[in-house]
Short mmCIF file of C-alpha atoms in Angstrom, two decimals:
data_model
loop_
_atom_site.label_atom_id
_atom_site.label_comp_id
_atom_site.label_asym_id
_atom_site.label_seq_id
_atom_site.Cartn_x
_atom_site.Cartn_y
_atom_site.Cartn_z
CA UNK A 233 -5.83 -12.32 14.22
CA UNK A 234 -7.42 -15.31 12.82
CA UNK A 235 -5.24 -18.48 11.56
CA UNK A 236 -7.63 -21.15 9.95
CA UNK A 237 -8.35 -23.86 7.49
CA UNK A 238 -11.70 -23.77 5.58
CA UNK A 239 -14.14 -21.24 6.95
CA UNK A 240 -17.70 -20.51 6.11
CA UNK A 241 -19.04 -16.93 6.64
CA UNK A 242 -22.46 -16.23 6.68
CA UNK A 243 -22.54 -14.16 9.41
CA UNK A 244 -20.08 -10.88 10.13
CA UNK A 245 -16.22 -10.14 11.41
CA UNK A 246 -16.06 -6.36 12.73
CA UNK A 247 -14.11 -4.03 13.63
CA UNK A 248 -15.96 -0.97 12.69
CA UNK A 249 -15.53 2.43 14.52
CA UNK A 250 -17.52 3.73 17.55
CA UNK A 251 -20.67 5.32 16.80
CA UNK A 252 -22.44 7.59 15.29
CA UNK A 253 -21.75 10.64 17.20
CA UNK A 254 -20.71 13.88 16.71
CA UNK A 255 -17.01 12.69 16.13
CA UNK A 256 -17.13 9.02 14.23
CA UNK A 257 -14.89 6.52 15.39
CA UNK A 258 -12.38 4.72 13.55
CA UNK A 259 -11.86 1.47 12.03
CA UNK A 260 -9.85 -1.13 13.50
CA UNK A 261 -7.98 -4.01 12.12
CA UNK A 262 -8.47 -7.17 11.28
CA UNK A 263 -5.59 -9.87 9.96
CA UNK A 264 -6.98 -13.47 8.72
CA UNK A 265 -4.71 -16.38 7.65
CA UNK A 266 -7.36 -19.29 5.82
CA UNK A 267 -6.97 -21.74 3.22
CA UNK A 268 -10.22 -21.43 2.18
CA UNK A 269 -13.26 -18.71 2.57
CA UNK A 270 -16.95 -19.54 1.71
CA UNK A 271 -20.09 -17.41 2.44
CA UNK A 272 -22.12 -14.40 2.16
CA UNK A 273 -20.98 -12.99 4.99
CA UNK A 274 -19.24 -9.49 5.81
CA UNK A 275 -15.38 -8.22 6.51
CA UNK A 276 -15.60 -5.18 7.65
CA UNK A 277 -13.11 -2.21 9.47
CA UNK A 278 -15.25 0.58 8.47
CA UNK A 279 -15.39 4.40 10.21
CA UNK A 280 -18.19 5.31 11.83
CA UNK A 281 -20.59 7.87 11.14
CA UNK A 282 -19.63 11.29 12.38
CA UNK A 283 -21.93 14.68 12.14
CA UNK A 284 -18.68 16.82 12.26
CA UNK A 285 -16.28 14.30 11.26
CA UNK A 286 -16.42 10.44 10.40
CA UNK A 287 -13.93 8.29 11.06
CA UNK A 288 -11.50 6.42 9.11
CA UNK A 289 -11.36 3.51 7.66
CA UNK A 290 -9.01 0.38 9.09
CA UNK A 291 -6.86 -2.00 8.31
CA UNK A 292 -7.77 -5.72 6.73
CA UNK A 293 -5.24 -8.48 5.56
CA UNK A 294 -6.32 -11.85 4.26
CA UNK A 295 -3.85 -14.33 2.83
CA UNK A 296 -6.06 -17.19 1.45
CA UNK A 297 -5.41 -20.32 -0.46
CA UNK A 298 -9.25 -20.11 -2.14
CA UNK A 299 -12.02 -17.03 -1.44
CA UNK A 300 -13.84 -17.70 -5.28
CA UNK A 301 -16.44 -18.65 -3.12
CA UNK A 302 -17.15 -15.52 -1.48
CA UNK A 303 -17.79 -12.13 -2.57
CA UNK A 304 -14.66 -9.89 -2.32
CA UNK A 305 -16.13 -6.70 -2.30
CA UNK A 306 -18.24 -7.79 1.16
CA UNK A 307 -14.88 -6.71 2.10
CA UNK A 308 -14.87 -3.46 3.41
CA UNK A 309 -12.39 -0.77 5.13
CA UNK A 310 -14.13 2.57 4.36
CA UNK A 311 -14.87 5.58 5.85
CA UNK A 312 -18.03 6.83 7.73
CA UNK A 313 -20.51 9.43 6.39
CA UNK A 314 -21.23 12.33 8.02
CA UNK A 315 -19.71 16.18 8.13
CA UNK A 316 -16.09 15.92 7.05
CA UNK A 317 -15.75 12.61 5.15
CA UNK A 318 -12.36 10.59 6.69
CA UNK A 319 -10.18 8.83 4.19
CA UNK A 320 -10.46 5.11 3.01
CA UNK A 321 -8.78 2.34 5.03
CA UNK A 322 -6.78 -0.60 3.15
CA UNK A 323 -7.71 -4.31 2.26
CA UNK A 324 -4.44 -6.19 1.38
CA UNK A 325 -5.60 -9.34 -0.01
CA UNK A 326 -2.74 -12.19 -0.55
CA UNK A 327 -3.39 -15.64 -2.49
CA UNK A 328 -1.19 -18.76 -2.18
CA UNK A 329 -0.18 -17.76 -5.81
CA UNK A 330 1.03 -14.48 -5.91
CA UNK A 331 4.34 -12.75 -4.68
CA UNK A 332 3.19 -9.39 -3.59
CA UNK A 333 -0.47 -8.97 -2.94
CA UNK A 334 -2.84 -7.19 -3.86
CA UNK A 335 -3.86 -3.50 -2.10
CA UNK A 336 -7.24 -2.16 -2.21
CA UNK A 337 -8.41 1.54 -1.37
CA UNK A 338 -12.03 1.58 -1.77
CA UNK A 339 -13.74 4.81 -0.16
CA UNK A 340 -17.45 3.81 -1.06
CA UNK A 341 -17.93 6.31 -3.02
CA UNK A 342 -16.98 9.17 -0.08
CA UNK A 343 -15.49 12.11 -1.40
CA UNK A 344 -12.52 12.73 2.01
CA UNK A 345 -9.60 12.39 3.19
CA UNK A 346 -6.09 10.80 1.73
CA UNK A 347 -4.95 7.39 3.05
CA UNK A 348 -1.66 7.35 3.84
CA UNK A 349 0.36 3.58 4.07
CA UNK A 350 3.43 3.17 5.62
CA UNK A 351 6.89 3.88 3.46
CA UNK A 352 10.70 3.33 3.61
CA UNK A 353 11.47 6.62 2.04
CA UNK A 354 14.71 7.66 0.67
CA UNK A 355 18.09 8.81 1.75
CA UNK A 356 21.75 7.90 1.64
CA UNK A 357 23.63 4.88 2.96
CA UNK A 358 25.94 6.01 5.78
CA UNK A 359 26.86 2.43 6.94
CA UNK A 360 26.61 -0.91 6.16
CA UNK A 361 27.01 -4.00 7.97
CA UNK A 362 26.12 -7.86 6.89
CA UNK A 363 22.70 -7.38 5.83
CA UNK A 364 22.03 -3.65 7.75
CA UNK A 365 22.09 -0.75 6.36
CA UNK A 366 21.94 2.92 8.88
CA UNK A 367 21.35 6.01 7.40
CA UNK A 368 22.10 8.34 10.77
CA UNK A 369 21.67 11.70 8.33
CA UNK A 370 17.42 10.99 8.55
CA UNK A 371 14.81 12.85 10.62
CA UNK A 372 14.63 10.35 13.23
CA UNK A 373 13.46 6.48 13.50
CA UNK A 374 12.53 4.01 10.68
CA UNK A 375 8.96 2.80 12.02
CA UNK A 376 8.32 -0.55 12.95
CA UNK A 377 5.84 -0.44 9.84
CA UNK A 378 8.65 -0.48 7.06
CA UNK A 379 9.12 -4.40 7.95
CA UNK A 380 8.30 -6.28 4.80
CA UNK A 381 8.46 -3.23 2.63
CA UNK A 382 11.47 -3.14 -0.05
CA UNK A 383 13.97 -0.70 -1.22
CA UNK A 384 16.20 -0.51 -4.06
CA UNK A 385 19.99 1.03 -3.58
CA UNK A 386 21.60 2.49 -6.37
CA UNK A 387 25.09 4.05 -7.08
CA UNK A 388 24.48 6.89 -9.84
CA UNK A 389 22.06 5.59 -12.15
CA UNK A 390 23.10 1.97 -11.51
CA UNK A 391 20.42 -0.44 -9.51
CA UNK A 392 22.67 -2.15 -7.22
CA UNK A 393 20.21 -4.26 -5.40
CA UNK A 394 16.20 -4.88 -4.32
CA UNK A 395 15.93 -5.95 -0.68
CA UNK A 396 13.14 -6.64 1.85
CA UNK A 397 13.27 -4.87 5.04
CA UNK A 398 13.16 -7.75 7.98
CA UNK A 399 13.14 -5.76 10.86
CA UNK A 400 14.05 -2.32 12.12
CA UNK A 401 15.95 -0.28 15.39
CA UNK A 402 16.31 3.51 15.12
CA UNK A 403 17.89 4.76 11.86
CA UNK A 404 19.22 0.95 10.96
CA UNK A 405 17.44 -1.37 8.61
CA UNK A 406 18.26 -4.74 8.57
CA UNK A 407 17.17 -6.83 5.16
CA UNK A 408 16.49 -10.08 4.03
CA UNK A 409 20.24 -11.15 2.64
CA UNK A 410 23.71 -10.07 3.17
CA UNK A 411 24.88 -6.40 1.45
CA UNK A 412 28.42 -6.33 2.94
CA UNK A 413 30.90 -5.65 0.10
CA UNK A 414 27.79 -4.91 -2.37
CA UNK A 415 26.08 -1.79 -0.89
CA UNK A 416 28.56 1.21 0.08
CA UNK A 417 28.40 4.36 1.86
CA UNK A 418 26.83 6.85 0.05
CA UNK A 419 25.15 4.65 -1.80
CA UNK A 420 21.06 5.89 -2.26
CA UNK A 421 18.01 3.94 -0.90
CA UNK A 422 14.72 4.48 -2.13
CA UNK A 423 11.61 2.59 -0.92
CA UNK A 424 9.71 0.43 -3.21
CA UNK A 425 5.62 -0.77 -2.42
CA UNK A 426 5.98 -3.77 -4.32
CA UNK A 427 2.53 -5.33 -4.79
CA UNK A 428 1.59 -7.79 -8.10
CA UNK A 429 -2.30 -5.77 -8.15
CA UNK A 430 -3.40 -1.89 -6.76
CA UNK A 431 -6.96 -0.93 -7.06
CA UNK A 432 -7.90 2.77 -5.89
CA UNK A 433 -11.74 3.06 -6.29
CA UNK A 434 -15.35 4.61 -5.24
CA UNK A 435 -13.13 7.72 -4.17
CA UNK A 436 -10.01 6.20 -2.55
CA UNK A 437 -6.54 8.81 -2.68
CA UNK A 438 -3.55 6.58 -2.02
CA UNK A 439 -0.77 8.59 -0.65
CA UNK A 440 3.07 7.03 -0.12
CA UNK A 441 6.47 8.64 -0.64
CA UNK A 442 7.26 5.17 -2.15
CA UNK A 443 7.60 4.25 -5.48
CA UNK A 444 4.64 1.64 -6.33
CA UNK A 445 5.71 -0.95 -8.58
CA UNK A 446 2.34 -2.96 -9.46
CA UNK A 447 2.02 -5.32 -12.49
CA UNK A 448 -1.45 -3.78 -12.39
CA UNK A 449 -3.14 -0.57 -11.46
CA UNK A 450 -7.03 0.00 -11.61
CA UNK A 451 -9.52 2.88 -10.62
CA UNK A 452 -13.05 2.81 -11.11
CA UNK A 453 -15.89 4.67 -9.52
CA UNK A 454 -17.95 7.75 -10.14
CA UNK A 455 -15.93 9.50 -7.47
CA UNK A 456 -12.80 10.84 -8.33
CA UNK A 457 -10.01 9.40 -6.44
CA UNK A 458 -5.98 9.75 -6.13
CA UNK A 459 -2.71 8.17 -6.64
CA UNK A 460 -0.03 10.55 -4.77
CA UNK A 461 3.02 8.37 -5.48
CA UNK A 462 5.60 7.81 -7.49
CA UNK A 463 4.24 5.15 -10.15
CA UNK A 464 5.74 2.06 -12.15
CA UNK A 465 3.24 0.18 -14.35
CA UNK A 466 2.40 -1.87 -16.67
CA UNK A 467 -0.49 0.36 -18.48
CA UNK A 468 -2.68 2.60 -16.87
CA UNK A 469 -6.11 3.82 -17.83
CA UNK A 470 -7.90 6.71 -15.75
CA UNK A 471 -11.21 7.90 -16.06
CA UNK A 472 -12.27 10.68 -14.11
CA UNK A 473 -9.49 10.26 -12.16
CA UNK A 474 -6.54 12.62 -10.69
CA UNK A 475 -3.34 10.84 -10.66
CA UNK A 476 -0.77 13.16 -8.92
CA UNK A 477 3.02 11.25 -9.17
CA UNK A 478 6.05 11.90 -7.80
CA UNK A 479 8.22 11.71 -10.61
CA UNK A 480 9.07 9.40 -12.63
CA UNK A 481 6.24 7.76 -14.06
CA UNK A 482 7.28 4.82 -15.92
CA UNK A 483 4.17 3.25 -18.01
CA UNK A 484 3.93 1.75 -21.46
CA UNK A 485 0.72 2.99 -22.03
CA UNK A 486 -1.53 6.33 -20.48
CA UNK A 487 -4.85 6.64 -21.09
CA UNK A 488 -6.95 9.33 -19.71
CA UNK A 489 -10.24 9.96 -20.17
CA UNK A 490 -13.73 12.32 -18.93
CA UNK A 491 -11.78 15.08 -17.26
CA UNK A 492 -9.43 13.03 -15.61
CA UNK A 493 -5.61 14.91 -14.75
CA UNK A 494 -2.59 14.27 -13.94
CA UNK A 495 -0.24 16.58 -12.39
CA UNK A 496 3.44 15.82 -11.11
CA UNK A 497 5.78 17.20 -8.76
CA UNK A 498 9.45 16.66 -8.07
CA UNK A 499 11.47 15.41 -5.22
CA UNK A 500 15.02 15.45 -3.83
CA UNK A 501 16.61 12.56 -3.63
#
């Protein structure tokens, strides 16, 4: 973890994966807090290379006041080459100015695995107390990784609220404001990946049983990738792509072109 003011980068920040070997190791993490970010230097929590199996790609967050000055895609999280390819890591990138963030999933043009990010889920409301909320009917503990995800409650087809999850202790959420007398028992929760930018490229497959709700989606790259959630959008294009949704799909506009698919399933909720 890195907290600083103006910082020129010319040289590299790692936290790639042991290796090569047989196995590849990998990627770490890496979490930077700057006003400002000059260079022509290197981020990177890449896997390593593995000749049966490279490893992973990490985890990288930036929130930045100012990084025109430096190249964003010297900003790196992917998986190693090698045997069986591992899946892409995740760059969340945060300016001063926006309200969600933006999530990358760049695989460098690796054909492997999925990358999974942390989600809320759904469920039912089975208590409710100032601003918690318990659902004891789950398959066991939230995860300390749902803090500063959201979820939206609703009663039938009515959205009752959108709240940010602020901490977490066994099957009990607790959320950024008071939902005593406004969220009831039996009430549904679903969780939301709220972001205001996602870009799934060069091979990246996104996997979340959240809904994603991004004012912007974008793939590129010559290798197919994958969204496996369910999506909210404001217009999506794909192009060789394979979008696979949990339903609904809610976009204005749906473009799909040079083989690209997109399949659905269903869920209980």
């Amino acid at each position: 973890v890195m907290h600083a003011g103006a910082v020129v980068l010319d040289g590299s920040i790692l936290a790639n994966g042991n290796g090569p070997g047989s196995v590849g190791g990998a990627g770490g993490s890496v979490n930077l807090n700057l006003t400002t970010l000059l260079g022509k230097g290197t981020i990177s929590a890449s896997g390593s290379y593995g000749g049966t199996a490279s490893g992973g790609g990490g985890r990288i967050a930036l929130r930045y006041t100012d990084i025109s000055g430096f190249d964003r895609t010297r900003i790196v999280a992917a998986a190693g080459g090698g045997g069986s390819k591992g899946g892409a890591g995740t760059v969340y990138l945060r300016s001063a100015a926006q309200t969600y963030g933006e999530l990358i999933v760049d695989n460098a043009g690796l054909d492997g695995a999925t990358t999974p990010v942390p989600s809320v889920g759904f469920g039912t409301v089975t208590g409710v107390s100032g601003s918690t909320l318990t659902d004891s009917l789950r398959t066991g503990d939230f995860p300390f990784s749902v803090v500063g995800l959201y979820l939206e409650v609703t009663r039938g087809a009515t959205l009752i609220g959108t709240y940010c999850v602020v901490s977490q202790s066994g099957q009990t959420l607790t959320l950024n404001q008071s939902i005593q007398g406004t969220v009831q028992v039996n009430d549904k929760y679903r969780g939301i990946l709220k972001l205001d930018v996602l870009t799934v490229r060069n091979g990246g497959k996104l996997v979340t049983a959240d809904v994603v709700d991004a004012a912007q989606v974008s793939t590129s790259g010559t290798t197919p990738g994958a969204i496996q959630a369910a999506l909210r959008d404001g217009g999506l294009s794909l192009d060789r792509w394979v979008l696979s949704i949990s339903s609904p799909l809610s976009a204005p506009t749906l473009t799909l072109r040079n083989g690209a698919v997109l399949s659905t399933s269903t869920q209980d909720r």
